[in-house]
mmCIF file with all atom_site columns, C-alpha atoms in Angstrom:
data_model
loop_
_atom_site.group_PDB
_atom_site.id
_atom_site.type_symbol
_atom_site.label_atom_id
_atom_site.label_alt_id
_atom_site.label_comp_id
_atom_site.label_asym_id
_atom_site.label_entity_id
_atom_site.label_seq_id
_atom_site.pdbx_PDB_ins_code
_atom_site.Cartn_x
_atom_site.Cartn_y
_atom_site.Cartn_z
_atom_site.occupancy
_atom_site.B_iso_or_equiv
_atom_site.pdbx_formal_charge
_atom_site.auth_seq_id
_atom_site.auth_comp_id
_atom_site.auth_asym_id
_atom_site.auth_atom_id
_atom_site.pdbx_PDB_model_num
ATOM 1   C CA . MET A 1 1   ? -3.975  87.421  -2.796  1.00 66.00 ? 1   MET A CA 1
ATOM 2   C CA . SER A 1 2   ? -4.721  91.079  -2.123  1.00 80.00 ? 2   SER A CA 1
ATOM 3   C CA . ARG A 1 3   ? -8.253  92.164  -1.229  1.00 94.00 ? 3   ARG A CA 1
ATOM 4   C CA . ILE A 1 4   ? -9.135  94.984  -3.619  1.00 95.00 ? 4   ILE A CA 1
ATOM 5   C CA . ALA A 1 5   ? -12.096 97.371  -3.431  1.00 96.00 ? 5   ALA A CA 1
ATOM 6   C CA . VAL A 1 6   ? -13.474 98.988  -6.593  1.00 96.00 ? 6   VAL A CA 1
ATOM 7   C CA . VAL A 1 7   ? -14.814 102.552 -6.502  1.00 94.00 ? 7   VAL A CA 1
ATOM 8   C CA . THR A 1 8   ? -16.381 104.603 -9.286  1.00 91.00 ? 8   THR A CA 1
ATOM 9   C CA . ASP A 1 9   ? -18.628 107.632 -9.491  1.00 88.00 ? 9   ASP A CA 1
ATOM 10  C CA . SER A 1 10  ? -22.219 108.004 -10.608 1.00 86.00 ? 10  SER A CA 1
ATOM 11  C CA . ASN A 1 11  ? -21.061 109.173 -14.067 1.00 83.00 ? 11  ASN A CA 1
ATOM 12  C CA . SER A 1 12  ? -20.692 105.437 -14.733 1.00 86.00 ? 12  SER A CA 1
ATOM 13  C CA . GLY A 1 13  ? -24.475 105.072 -14.689 1.00 86.00 ? 13  GLY A CA 1
ATOM 14  C CA . ILE A 1 14  ? -24.179 102.511 -11.892 1.00 91.00 ? 14  ILE A CA 1
ATOM 15  C CA . THR A 1 15  ? -26.933 103.154 -9.371  1.00 90.00 ? 15  THR A CA 1
ATOM 16  C CA . GLN A 1 16  ? -26.440 102.754 -5.623  1.00 91.00 ? 16  GLN A CA 1
ATOM 17  C CA . ALA A 1 17  ? -28.589 99.591  -5.747  1.00 92.00 ? 17  ALA A CA 1
ATOM 18  C CA . GLN A 1 18  ? -26.537 98.133  -8.615  1.00 94.00 ? 18  GLN A CA 1
ATOM 19  C CA . ALA A 1 19  ? -23.344 99.005  -6.724  1.00 94.00 ? 19  ALA A CA 1
ATOM 20  C CA . LYS A 1 20  ? -24.492 96.875  -3.793  1.00 95.00 ? 20  LYS A CA 1
ATOM 21  C CA . GLU A 1 21  ? -25.222 93.963  -6.126  1.00 96.00 ? 21  GLU A CA 1
ATOM 22  C CA . LEU A 1 22  ? -21.799 94.285  -7.773  1.00 96.00 ? 22  LEU A CA 1
ATOM 23  C CA . GLY A 1 23  ? -19.961 94.807  -4.477  1.00 96.00 ? 23  GLY A CA 1
ATOM 24  C CA . VAL A 1 24  ? -18.504 98.184  -5.495  1.00 96.00 ? 24  VAL A CA 1
ATOM 25  C CA . SER A 1 25  ? -18.768 101.729 -4.139  1.00 95.00 ? 25  SER A CA 1
ATOM 26  C CA . VAL A 1 26  ? -20.250 104.608 -6.150  1.00 93.00 ? 26  VAL A CA 1
ATOM 27  C CA . ILE A 1 27  ? -19.433 108.210 -5.237  1.00 90.00 ? 27  ILE A CA 1
ATOM 28  C CA . PRO A 1 28  ? -22.491 110.355 -5.979  1.00 89.00 ? 28  PRO A CA 1
ATOM 29  C CA . MET A 1 29  ? -21.794 113.372 -8.167  1.00 85.00 ? 29  MET A CA 1
ATOM 30  C CA . PRO A 1 30  ? -23.067 116.699 -6.823  1.00 87.00 ? 30  PRO A CA 1
ATOM 31  C CA . PHE A 1 31  ? -25.492 118.893 -8.752  1.00 85.00 ? 31  PHE A CA 1
ATOM 32  C CA . MET A 1 32  ? -26.256 122.527 -7.992  1.00 88.00 ? 32  MET A CA 1
ATOM 33  C CA . ILE A 1 33  ? -29.910 123.185 -8.792  1.00 89.00 ? 33  ILE A CA 1
ATOM 34  C CA . ASP A 1 34  ? -31.222 126.701 -8.279  1.00 91.00 ? 34  ASP A CA 1
ATOM 35  C CA . GLY A 1 35  ? -28.425 127.328 -5.772  1.00 89.00 ? 35  GLY A CA 1
ATOM 36  C CA . GLU A 1 36  ? -28.985 124.155 -3.738  1.00 91.00 ? 36  GLU A CA 1
ATOM 37  C CA . THR A 1 37  ? -26.639 121.134 -3.708  1.00 91.00 ? 37  THR A CA 1
ATOM 38  C CA . TYR A 1 38  ? -28.005 117.653 -4.409  1.00 90.00 ? 38  TYR A CA 1
ATOM 39  C CA . TYR A 1 39  ? -26.248 114.301 -4.663  1.00 89.00 ? 39  TYR A CA 1
ATOM 40  C CA . GLU A 1 40  ? -27.165 111.887 -7.433  1.00 83.00 ? 40  GLU A CA 1
ATOM 41  C CA . GLU A 1 41  ? -29.278 109.019 -6.107  1.00 82.00 ? 41  GLU A CA 1
ATOM 42  C CA . ILE A 1 42  ? -28.767 110.184 -2.509  1.00 87.00 ? 42  ILE A CA 1
ATOM 43  C CA . SER A 1 43  ? -30.781 113.385 -2.202  1.00 90.00 ? 43  SER A CA 1
ATOM 44  C CA . LEU A 1 44  ? -31.968 113.554 -5.823  1.00 84.00 ? 44  LEU A CA 1
ATOM 45  C CA . SER A 1 45  ? -33.480 110.735 -7.860  1.00 85.00 ? 45  SER A CA 1
ATOM 46  C CA . ARG A 1 46  ? -33.061 110.545 -11.622 1.00 82.00 ? 46  ARG A CA 1
ATOM 47  C CA . ASP A 1 47  ? -36.778 111.255 -12.101 1.00 88.00 ? 47  ASP A CA 1
ATOM 48  C CA . GLU A 1 48  ? -36.510 114.375 -9.908  1.00 89.00 ? 48  GLU A CA 1
ATOM 49  C CA . PHE A 1 49  ? -33.474 115.534 -11.878 1.00 85.00 ? 49  PHE A CA 1
ATOM 50  C CA . TYR A 1 50  ? -35.321 115.243 -15.192 1.00 83.00 ? 50  TYR A CA 1
ATOM 51  C CA . GLU A 1 51  ? -38.351 117.024 -13.729 1.00 89.00 ? 51  GLU A CA 1
ATOM 52  C CA . LYS A 1 52  ? -36.131 119.941 -12.681 1.00 87.00 ? 52  LYS A CA 1
ATOM 53  C CA . LEU A 1 53  ? -34.430 119.912 -16.076 1.00 80.00 ? 53  LEU A CA 1
ATOM 54  C CA . ALA A 1 54  ? -37.813 120.044 -17.850 1.00 81.00 ? 54  ALA A CA 1
ATOM 55  C CA . ALA A 1 55  ? -38.836 122.932 -15.553 1.00 87.00 ? 55  ALA A CA 1
ATOM 56  C CA . ASN A 1 56  ? -35.778 124.865 -16.817 1.00 83.00 ? 56  ASN A CA 1
ATOM 57  C CA . ALA A 1 57  ? -34.085 124.979 -13.408 1.00 85.00 ? 57  ALA A CA 1
ATOM 58  C CA . ASP A 1 58  ? -30.590 126.457 -13.243 1.00 85.00 ? 58  ASP A CA 1
ATOM 59  C CA . ILE A 1 59  ? -28.453 123.289 -13.121 1.00 82.00 ? 59  ILE A CA 1
ATOM 60  C CA . SER A 1 60  ? -24.697 122.890 -12.949 1.00 81.00 ? 60  SER A CA 1
ATOM 61  C CA . THR A 1 61  ? -22.441 120.013 -11.989 1.00 77.00 ? 61  THR A CA 1
ATOM 62  C CA . SER A 1 62  ? -19.481 119.731 -9.689  1.00 76.00 ? 62  SER A CA 1
ATOM 63  C CA . GLN A 1 63  ? -16.992 117.184 -8.374  1.00 78.00 ? 63  GLN A CA 1
ATOM 64  C CA . PRO A 1 64  ? -17.158 115.395 -5.041  1.00 81.00 ? 64  PRO A CA 1
ATOM 65  C CA . SER A 1 65  ? -15.076 116.947 -2.291  1.00 80.00 ? 65  SER A CA 1
ATOM 66  C CA . PRO A 1 66  ? -11.576 115.561 -1.669  1.00 78.00 ? 66  PRO A CA 1
ATOM 67  C CA . GLU A 1 67  ? -12.651 114.968 1.949   1.00 81.00 ? 67  GLU A CA 1
ATOM 68  C CA . SER A 1 68  ? -15.537 112.689 0.907   1.00 84.00 ? 68  SER A CA 1
ATOM 69  C CA . ILE A 1 69  ? -13.235 110.700 -1.385  1.00 84.00 ? 69  ILE A CA 1
ATOM 70  C CA . LEU A 1 70  ? -10.489 110.341 1.232   1.00 84.00 ? 70  LEU A CA 1
ATOM 71  C CA . ASN A 1 71  ? -13.030 109.318 3.886   1.00 88.00 ? 71  ASN A CA 1
ATOM 72  C CA . LEU A 1 72  ? -14.418 106.596 1.605   1.00 91.00 ? 72  LEU A CA 1
ATOM 73  C CA . TRP A 1 73  ? -10.938 105.317 0.786   1.00 88.00 ? 73  TRP A CA 1
ATOM 74  C CA . ASP A 1 74  ? -9.993  105.292 4.484   1.00 88.00 ? 74  ASP A CA 1
ATOM 75  C CA . SER A 1 75  ? -13.088 103.286 5.382   1.00 92.00 ? 75  SER A CA 1
ATOM 76  C CA . LEU A 1 76  ? -12.460 100.817 2.545   1.00 94.00 ? 76  LEU A CA 1
ATOM 77  C CA . LEU A 1 77  ? -8.789  100.384 3.512   1.00 91.00 ? 77  LEU A CA 1
ATOM 78  C CA . GLU A 1 78  ? -9.919  99.178  6.923   1.00 92.00 ? 78  GLU A CA 1
ATOM 79  C CA . ASN A 1 79  ? -11.200 96.009  5.200   1.00 94.00 ? 79  ASN A CA 1
ATOM 80  C CA . TYR A 1 80  ? -9.274  95.928  1.919   1.00 94.00 ? 80  TYR A CA 1
ATOM 81  C CA . ASP A 1 81  ? -5.583  95.994  0.989   1.00 93.00 ? 81  ASP A CA 1
ATOM 82  C CA . GLU A 1 82  ? -5.971  98.231  -2.069  1.00 93.00 ? 82  GLU A CA 1
ATOM 83  C CA . VAL A 1 83  ? -8.507  100.466 -3.823  1.00 93.00 ? 83  VAL A CA 1
ATOM 84  C CA . ILE A 1 84  ? -9.067  100.793 -7.575  1.00 93.00 ? 84  ILE A CA 1
ATOM 85  C CA . GLN A 1 85  ? -10.780 104.114 -8.409  1.00 89.00 ? 85  GLN A CA 1
ATOM 86  C CA . THR A 1 86  ? -12.276 104.486 -11.891 1.00 86.00 ? 86  THR A CA 1
ATOM 87  C CA . LYS A 1 87  ? -13.377 107.978 -12.788 1.00 75.00 ? 87  LYS A CA 1
ATOM 88  C CA . GLN A 1 88  ? -14.921 110.005 -15.561 1.00 64.00 ? 88  GLN A CA 1
ATOM 89  C CA . GLY A 1 89  ? -12.605 110.806 -18.430 1.00 54.00 ? 89  GLY A CA 1
ATOM 90  C CA . GLN A 1 90  ? -10.350 113.780 -17.804 1.00 49.00 ? 90  GLN A CA 1
ATOM 91  C CA . GLU A 1 91  ? -11.479 115.545 -20.970 1.00 43.00 ? 91  GLU A CA 1
ATOM 92  C CA . CYS A 1 92  ? -15.174 114.635 -20.625 1.00 40.00 ? 92  CYS A CA 1
ATOM 93  C CA . LEU A 1 93  ? -18.078 116.852 -19.724 1.00 37.00 ? 93  LEU A CA 1
ATOM 94  C CA . ASN A 1 94  ? -17.038 120.158 -18.168 1.00 36.00 ? 94  ASN A CA 1
ATOM 95  C CA . ARG A 1 95  ? -13.286 119.388 -17.941 1.00 38.00 ? 95  ARG A CA 1
ATOM 96  C CA . VAL A 1 96  ? -13.155 119.939 -14.208 1.00 37.00 ? 96  VAL A CA 1
ATOM 97  C CA . MET A 1 97  ? -10.059 119.459 -12.102 1.00 39.00 ? 97  MET A CA 1
ATOM 98  C CA . ASP A 1 98  ? -9.020  115.838 -11.741 1.00 57.00 ? 98  ASP A CA 1
ATOM 99  C CA . ILE A 1 99  ? -9.952  115.646 -8.066  1.00 55.00 ? 99  ILE A CA 1
ATOM 100 C CA . TYR A 1 100 ? -9.474  111.881 -7.812  1.00 59.00 ? 100 TYR A CA 1
ATOM 101 C CA . LYS A 1 101 ? -5.833  112.088 -8.876  1.00 60.00 ? 101 LYS A CA 1
ATOM 102 C CA . VAL A 1 102 ? -5.152  114.905 -6.413  1.00 60.00 ? 102 VAL A CA 1
ATOM 103 C CA . ALA A 1 103 ? -6.858  112.966 -3.625  1.00 61.00 ? 103 ALA A CA 1
ATOM 104 C CA . ALA A 1 104 ? -4.874  109.816 -4.470  1.00 61.00 ? 104 ALA A CA 1
ATOM 105 C CA . GLU A 1 105 ? -1.593  111.728 -4.451  1.00 64.00 ? 105 GLU A CA 1
ATOM 106 C CA . CYS A 1 106 ? -2.494  113.234 -1.073  1.00 62.00 ? 106 CYS A CA 1
ATOM 107 C CA . LYS A 1 107 ? -3.593  109.835 0.240   1.00 60.00 ? 107 LYS A CA 1
ATOM 108 C CA . ASN A 1 108 ? -0.432  108.100 -0.957  1.00 57.00 ? 108 ASN A CA 1
ATOM 109 C CA . GLU A 1 109 ? 1.790   110.879 0.480   1.00 56.00 ? 109 GLU A CA 1
ATOM 110 C CA . ILE A 1 110 ? 0.028   110.512 3.825   1.00 52.00 ? 110 ILE A CA 1
ATOM 111 C CA . ASN A 1 111 ? 0.364   106.748 3.581   1.00 52.00 ? 111 ASN A CA 1
ATOM 112 C CA . GLN A 1 112 ? 4.148   107.005 3.242   1.00 44.00 ? 112 GLN A CA 1
ATOM 113 C CA . PHE A 1 113 ? 4.171   107.921 6.912   1.00 35.00 ? 113 PHE A CA 1
ATOM 114 C CA . LYS A 1 114 ? 1.880   104.989 7.702   1.00 38.00 ? 114 LYS A CA 1
ATOM 115 C CA . GLU A 1 115 ? 4.059   102.518 5.728   1.00 35.00 ? 115 GLU A CA 1
ATOM 116 C CA . ASP A 1 116 ? 1.208   101.524 3.395   1.00 43.00 ? 116 ASP A CA 1
ATOM 117 C CA . ASN A 1 117 ? 2.105   103.675 0.394   1.00 57.00 ? 117 ASN A CA 1
ATOM 118 C CA . GLY A 1 118 ? 0.471   103.066 -2.969  1.00 75.00 ? 118 GLY A CA 1
ATOM 119 C CA . LYS A 1 119 ? -2.760  101.472 -1.792  1.00 86.00 ? 119 LYS A CA 1
ATOM 120 C CA . VAL A 1 120 ? -5.003  103.651 -3.990  1.00 87.00 ? 120 VAL A CA 1
ATOM 121 C CA . HIS A 1 121 ? -4.826  103.306 -7.776  1.00 89.00 ? 121 HIS A CA 1
ATOM 122 C CA . VAL A 1 122 ? -6.724  105.959 -9.771  1.00 85.00 ? 122 VAL A CA 1
ATOM 123 C CA . VAL A 1 123 ? -7.435  104.675 -13.274 1.00 87.00 ? 123 VAL A CA 1
ATOM 124 C CA . ASN A 1 124 ? -7.327  107.364 -15.957 1.00 81.00 ? 124 ASN A CA 1
ATOM 125 C CA . ASN A 1 125 ? -8.651  105.499 -18.982 1.00 78.00 ? 125 ASN A CA 1
ATOM 126 C CA . GLN A 1 126 ? -10.771 108.351 -20.362 1.00 75.00 ? 126 GLN A CA 1
ATOM 127 C CA . ARG A 1 127 ? -14.112 106.619 -19.850 1.00 74.00 ? 127 ARG A CA 1
ATOM 128 C CA . ILE A 1 128 ? -17.617 107.945 -19.192 1.00 72.00 ? 128 ILE A CA 1
ATOM 129 C CA . SER A 1 129 ? -21.083 106.410 -18.936 1.00 79.00 ? 129 SER A CA 1
ATOM 130 C CA . VAL A 1 130 ? -21.372 102.806 -20.185 1.00 82.00 ? 130 VAL A CA 1
ATOM 131 C CA . THR A 1 131 ? -17.653 102.634 -20.993 1.00 83.00 ? 131 THR A CA 1
ATOM 132 C CA . GLN A 1 132 ? -16.827 103.695 -17.415 1.00 85.00 ? 132 GLN A CA 1
ATOM 133 C CA . ARG A 1 133 ? -19.263 101.034 -16.186 1.00 90.00 ? 133 ARG A CA 1
ATOM 134 C CA . GLN A 1 134 ? -17.397 98.473  -18.311 1.00 90.00 ? 134 GLN A CA 1
ATOM 135 C CA . SER A 1 135 ? -14.136 99.518  -16.632 1.00 90.00 ? 135 SER A CA 1
ATOM 136 C CA . VAL A 1 136 ? -15.688 98.629  -13.284 1.00 92.00 ? 136 VAL A CA 1
ATOM 137 C CA . LEU A 1 137 ? -16.761 95.220  -14.611 1.00 94.00 ? 137 LEU A CA 1
ATOM 138 C CA . ASP A 1 138 ? -13.301 94.681  -16.131 1.00 94.00 ? 138 ASP A CA 1
ATOM 139 C CA . ALA A 1 139 ? -11.664 95.586  -12.798 1.00 94.00 ? 139 ALA A CA 1
ATOM 140 C CA . LEU A 1 140 ? -13.849 93.039  -10.988 1.00 96.00 ? 140 LEU A CA 1
ATOM 141 C CA . ALA A 1 141 ? -12.897 90.356  -13.529 1.00 96.00 ? 141 ALA A CA 1
ATOM 142 C CA . LEU A 1 142 ? -9.204  91.196  -13.130 1.00 95.00 ? 142 LEU A CA 1
ATOM 143 C CA . ILE A 1 143 ? -9.520  90.942  -9.350  1.00 95.00 ? 143 ILE A CA 1
ATOM 144 C CA . ASP A 1 144 ? -11.071 87.487  -9.803  1.00 95.00 ? 144 ASP A CA 1
ATOM 145 C CA . ALA A 1 145 ? -8.110  86.614  -12.060 1.00 95.00 ? 145 ALA A CA 1
ATOM 146 C CA . GLY A 1 146 ? -5.738  87.433  -9.170  1.00 94.00 ? 146 GLY A CA 1
ATOM 147 C CA . LYS A 1 147 ? -4.253  90.678  -10.505 1.00 95.00 ? 147 LYS A CA 1
ATOM 148 C CA . SER A 1 148 ? -2.844  93.304  -8.128  1.00 92.00 ? 148 SER A CA 1
ATOM 149 C CA . GLY A 1 149 ? -4.123  96.872  -7.948  1.00 92.00 ? 149 GLY A CA 1
ATOM 150 C CA . ALA A 1 150 ? -1.123  98.178  -9.893  1.00 91.00 ? 150 ALA A CA 1
ATOM 151 C CA . GLU A 1 151 ? -1.607  95.516  -12.589 1.00 94.00 ? 151 GLU A CA 1
ATOM 152 C CA . ILE A 1 152 ? -5.324  96.328  -12.900 1.00 94.00 ? 152 ILE A CA 1
ATOM 153 C CA . LYS A 1 153 ? -4.580  100.046 -13.295 1.00 92.00 ? 153 LYS A CA 1
ATOM 154 C CA . GLU A 1 154 ? -1.977  99.300  -15.974 1.00 93.00 ? 154 GLU A CA 1
ATOM 155 C CA . ILE A 1 155 ? -4.304  96.940  -17.903 1.00 93.00 ? 155 ILE A CA 1
ATOM 156 C CA . LEU A 1 156 ? -7.287  99.312  -17.801 1.00 91.00 ? 156 LEU A CA 1
ATOM 157 C CA . GLU A 1 157 ? -5.204  102.312 -18.875 1.00 90.00 ? 157 GLU A CA 1
ATOM 158 C CA . ALA A 1 158 ? -3.567  100.329 -21.717 1.00 90.00 ? 158 ALA A CA 1
ATOM 159 C CA . ASP A 1 159 ? -7.093  99.610  -23.008 1.00 86.00 ? 159 ASP A CA 1
ATOM 160 C CA . LYS A 1 160 ? -8.286  103.222 -22.935 1.00 81.00 ? 160 LYS A CA 1
ATOM 161 C CA . PHE A 1 161 ? -8.484  103.778 -26.694 1.00 80.00 ? 161 PHE A CA 1
ATOM 162 C CA . ASN A 1 162 ? -10.357 100.533 -27.383 1.00 81.00 ? 162 ASN A CA 1
ATOM 163 C CA . SER A 1 163 ? -13.757 101.989 -26.651 1.00 76.00 ? 163 SER A CA 1
ATOM 164 C CA . THR A 1 164 ? -16.021 104.514 -28.318 1.00 74.00 ? 164 THR A CA 1
ATOM 165 C CA . ILE A 1 165 ? -19.264 106.090 -27.189 1.00 70.00 ? 165 ILE A CA 1
ATOM 166 C CA . TYR A 1 166 ? -21.732 108.042 -29.316 1.00 71.00 ? 166 TYR A CA 1
ATOM 167 C CA . ILE A 1 167 ? -24.178 110.408 -27.681 1.00 67.00 ? 167 ILE A CA 1
ATOM 168 C CA . MET A 1 168 ? -27.177 111.860 -29.498 1.00 66.00 ? 168 MET A CA 1
ATOM 169 C CA . ILE A 1 169 ? -29.087 114.852 -28.239 1.00 66.00 ? 169 ILE A CA 1
ATOM 170 C CA . ASP A 1 170 ? -32.541 116.216 -29.055 1.00 67.00 ? 170 ASP A CA 1
ATOM 171 C CA . THR A 1 171 ? -31.736 119.878 -28.556 1.00 68.00 ? 171 THR A CA 1
ATOM 172 C CA . LEU A 1 172 ? -28.751 122.202 -28.701 1.00 65.00 ? 172 LEU A CA 1
ATOM 173 C CA . TYR A 1 173 ? -30.086 124.180 -25.734 1.00 63.00 ? 173 TYR A CA 1
ATOM 174 C CA . TYR A 1 174 ? -27.841 122.615 -23.080 1.00 60.00 ? 174 TYR A CA 1
ATOM 175 C CA . LEU A 1 175 ? -24.724 122.769 -25.254 1.00 64.00 ? 175 LEU A CA 1
ATOM 176 C CA . LYS A 1 176 ? -25.380 126.500 -25.685 1.00 62.00 ? 176 LYS A CA 1
ATOM 177 C CA . LYS A 1 177 ? -26.203 126.981 -21.996 1.00 64.00 ? 177 LYS A CA 1
ATOM 178 C CA . GLY A 1 178 ? -23.000 125.184 -20.951 1.00 61.00 ? 178 GLY A CA 1
ATOM 179 C CA . GLY A 1 179 ? -20.887 127.292 -23.315 1.00 63.00 ? 179 GLY A CA 1
ATOM 180 C CA . ARG A 1 180 ? -19.890 124.373 -25.549 1.00 62.00 ? 180 ARG A CA 1
ATOM 181 C CA . ILE A 1 181 ? -21.360 126.075 -28.618 1.00 64.00 ? 181 ILE A CA 1
ATOM 182 C CA . THR A 1 182 ? -22.089 129.720 -29.337 1.00 67.00 ? 182 THR A CA 1
ATOM 183 C CA . PRO A 1 183 ? -25.638 131.102 -29.390 1.00 64.00 ? 183 PRO A CA 1
ATOM 184 C CA . ALA A 1 184 ? -25.223 131.665 -33.147 1.00 64.00 ? 184 ALA A CA 1
ATOM 185 C CA . ALA A 1 185 ? -24.220 128.020 -33.725 1.00 62.00 ? 185 ALA A CA 1
ATOM 186 C CA . ALA A 1 186 ? -27.173 126.870 -31.616 1.00 58.00 ? 186 ALA A CA 1
ATOM 187 C CA . ALA A 1 187 ? -29.599 129.077 -33.566 1.00 60.00 ? 187 ALA A CA 1
ATOM 188 C CA . LEU A 1 188 ? -28.233 127.899 -36.910 1.00 60.00 ? 188 LEU A CA 1
ATOM 189 C CA . GLY A 1 189 ? -28.249 124.246 -35.805 1.00 60.00 ? 189 GLY A CA 1
ATOM 190 C CA . THR A 1 190 ? -31.835 124.553 -34.589 1.00 59.00 ? 190 THR A CA 1
ATOM 191 C CA . LEU A 1 191 ? -32.910 126.248 -37.829 1.00 53.00 ? 191 LEU A CA 1
ATOM 192 C CA . LEU A 1 192 ? -31.299 123.485 -39.901 1.00 54.00 ? 192 LEU A CA 1
ATOM 193 C CA . LYS A 1 193 ? -32.650 120.799 -37.520 1.00 61.00 ? 193 LYS A CA 1
ATOM 194 C CA . LEU A 1 194 ? -29.172 119.457 -36.846 1.00 61.00 ? 194 LEU A CA 1
ATOM 195 C CA . LYS A 1 195 ? -28.782 116.852 -34.129 1.00 60.00 ? 195 LYS A CA 1
ATOM 196 C CA . PRO A 1 196 ? -25.103 116.333 -33.380 1.00 59.00 ? 196 PRO A CA 1
ATOM 197 C CA . VAL A 1 197 ? -23.682 112.957 -32.448 1.00 49.00 ? 197 VAL A CA 1
#
């Protein structure tokens, strides 16, 4: 049976401490706050993030660097046969470039020369937050059931539309700030006390 490592990112809500308990790896997502880069749960705690948010700091998000992803995969492949990478949904949040897929393609192209092609399986099942966390738990259960990395990827992706998440917000401020709604829509929504789900 293949030894398979499971990797996700901090958009799953899995903390570094929980990752150790589960036996998975969590890539911390970078935040730019007032021009400085922080990494979730590495150089910035959740409490510190919310303090900066409440203080109206200039906050934006980013993706981890391809180098950091490839380095993690390389270190895992020293002890494991395959890697399953779950990631935030491609259309979620700020619709950034799908860096995990690019890194996997690069990794697998490089691996063709090392004769270990196809060791990294990036799961694109359009999950975020608690649904992404569930994908990690499902992957662990499938590993215990003896499935291969390719089989796990196929099963998780086939299940992508069997999950729904509802998010409620208290203010339209951040949707306006991020460009997801116009200032006029935010003003009207605030006036009418609308709270979108």
